[in-house]
PDB file of C-alpha atoms in Angstrom:
ATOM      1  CA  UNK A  25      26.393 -83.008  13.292  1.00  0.00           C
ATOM      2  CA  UNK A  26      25.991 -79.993  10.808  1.00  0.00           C
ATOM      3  CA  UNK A  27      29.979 -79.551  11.312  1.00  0.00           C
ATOM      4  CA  UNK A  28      30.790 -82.881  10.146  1.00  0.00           C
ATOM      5  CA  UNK A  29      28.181 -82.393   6.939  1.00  0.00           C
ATOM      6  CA  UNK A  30      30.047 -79.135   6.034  1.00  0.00           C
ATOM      7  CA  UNK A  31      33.621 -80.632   6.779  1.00  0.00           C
ATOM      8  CA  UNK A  32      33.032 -83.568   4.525  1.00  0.00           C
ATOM      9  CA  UNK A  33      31.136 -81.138   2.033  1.00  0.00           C
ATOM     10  CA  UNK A  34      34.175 -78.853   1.841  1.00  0.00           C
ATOM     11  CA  UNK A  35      36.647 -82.383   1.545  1.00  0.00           C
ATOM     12  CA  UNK A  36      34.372 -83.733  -1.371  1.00  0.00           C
ATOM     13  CA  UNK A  37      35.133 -79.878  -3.154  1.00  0.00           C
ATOM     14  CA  UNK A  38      39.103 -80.275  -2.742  1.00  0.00           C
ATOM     15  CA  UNK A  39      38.892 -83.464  -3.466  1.00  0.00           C
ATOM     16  CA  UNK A  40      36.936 -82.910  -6.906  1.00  0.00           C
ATOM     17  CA  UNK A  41      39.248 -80.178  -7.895  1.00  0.00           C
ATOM     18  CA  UNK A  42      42.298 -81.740  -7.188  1.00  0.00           C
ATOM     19  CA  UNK A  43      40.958 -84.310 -10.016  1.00  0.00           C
ATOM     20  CA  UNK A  44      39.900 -81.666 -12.053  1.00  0.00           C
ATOM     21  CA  UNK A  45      43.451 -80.330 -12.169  1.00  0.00           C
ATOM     22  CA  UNK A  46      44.894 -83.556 -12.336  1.00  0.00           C
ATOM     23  CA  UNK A  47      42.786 -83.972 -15.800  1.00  0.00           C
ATOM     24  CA  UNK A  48      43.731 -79.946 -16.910  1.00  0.00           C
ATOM     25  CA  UNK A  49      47.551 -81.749 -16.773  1.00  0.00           C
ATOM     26  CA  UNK A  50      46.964 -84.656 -18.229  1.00  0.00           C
ATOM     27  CA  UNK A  51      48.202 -86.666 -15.164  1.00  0.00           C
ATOM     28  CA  UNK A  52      45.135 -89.023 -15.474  1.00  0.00           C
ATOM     29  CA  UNK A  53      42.475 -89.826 -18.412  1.00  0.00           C
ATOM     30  CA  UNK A  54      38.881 -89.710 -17.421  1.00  0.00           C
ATOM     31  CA  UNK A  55      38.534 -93.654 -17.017  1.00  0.00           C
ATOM     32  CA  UNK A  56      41.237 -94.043 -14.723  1.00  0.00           C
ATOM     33  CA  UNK A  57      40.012 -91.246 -12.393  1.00  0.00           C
ATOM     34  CA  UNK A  58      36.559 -92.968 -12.444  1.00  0.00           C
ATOM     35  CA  UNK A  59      38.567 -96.217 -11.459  1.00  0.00           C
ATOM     36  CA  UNK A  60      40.390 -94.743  -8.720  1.00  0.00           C
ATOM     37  CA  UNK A  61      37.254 -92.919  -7.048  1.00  0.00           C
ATOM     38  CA  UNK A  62      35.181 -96.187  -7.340  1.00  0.00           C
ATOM     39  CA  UNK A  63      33.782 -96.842  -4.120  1.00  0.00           C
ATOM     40  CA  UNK A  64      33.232-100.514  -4.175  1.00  0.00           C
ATOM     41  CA  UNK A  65      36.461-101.153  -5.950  1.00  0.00           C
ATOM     42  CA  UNK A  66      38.252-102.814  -2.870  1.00  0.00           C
ATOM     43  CA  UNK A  67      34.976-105.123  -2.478  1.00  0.00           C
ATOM     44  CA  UNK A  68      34.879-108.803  -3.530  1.00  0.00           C
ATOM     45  CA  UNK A  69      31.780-109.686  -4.945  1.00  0.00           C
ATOM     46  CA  UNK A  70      31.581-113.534  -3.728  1.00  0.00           C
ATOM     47  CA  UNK A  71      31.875-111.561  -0.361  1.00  0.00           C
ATOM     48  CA  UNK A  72      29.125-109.050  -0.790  1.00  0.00           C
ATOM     49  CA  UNK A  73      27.006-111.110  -2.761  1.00  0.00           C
ATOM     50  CA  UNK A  74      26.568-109.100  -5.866  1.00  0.00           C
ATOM     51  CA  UNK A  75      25.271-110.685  -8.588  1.00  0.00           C
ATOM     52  CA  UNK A  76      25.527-109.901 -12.241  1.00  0.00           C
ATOM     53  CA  UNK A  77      23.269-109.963 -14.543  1.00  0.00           C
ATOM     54  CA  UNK A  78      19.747-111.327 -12.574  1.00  0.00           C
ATOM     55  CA  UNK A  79      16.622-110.160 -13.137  1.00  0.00           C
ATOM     56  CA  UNK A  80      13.915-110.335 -10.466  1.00  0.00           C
ATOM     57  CA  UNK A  81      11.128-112.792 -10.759  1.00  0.00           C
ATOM     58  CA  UNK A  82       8.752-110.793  -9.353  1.00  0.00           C
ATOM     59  CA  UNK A  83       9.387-107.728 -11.725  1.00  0.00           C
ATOM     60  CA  UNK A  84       8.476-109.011 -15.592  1.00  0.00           C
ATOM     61  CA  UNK A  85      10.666-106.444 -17.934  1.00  0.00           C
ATOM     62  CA  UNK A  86       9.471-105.907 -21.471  1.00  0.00           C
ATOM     63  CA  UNK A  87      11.872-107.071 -24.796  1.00  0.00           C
ATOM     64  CA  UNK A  88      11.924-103.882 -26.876  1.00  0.00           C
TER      65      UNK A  88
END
């Protein structure tokens, strides 16, 4: 189990810098990298049930 933490560990680090150097050449702009590493991007929300913009009833929030 600890070797699959570190391998994905060490695949999240080459992953990162291969975006960092992808921004250093301009390939990509900092809002399409976010895009392309969103995880849920590929999910349909009528699917998954996500809804936008609900606030719980049993949780009152404050105006400010």
């Amino acid at each position: 189990m600890e070797d699959l933490y570190k391998k994905r560990q060490e695949e999240k680090a080459r992953s990162r810098a291969k975006d960092e150097e992808r921004l250093a050449r301009g390939e990509v702009d900092p809002v399409e990298l976010q895009r392309q590493n969103f995880v849920f991007k590929k999910v349909r929300a009528d699917r998954v049930g996500f809804v936008k913009n609900r606030e719980p009833k049993s949780i009152k929030f404050l105006s400010l």
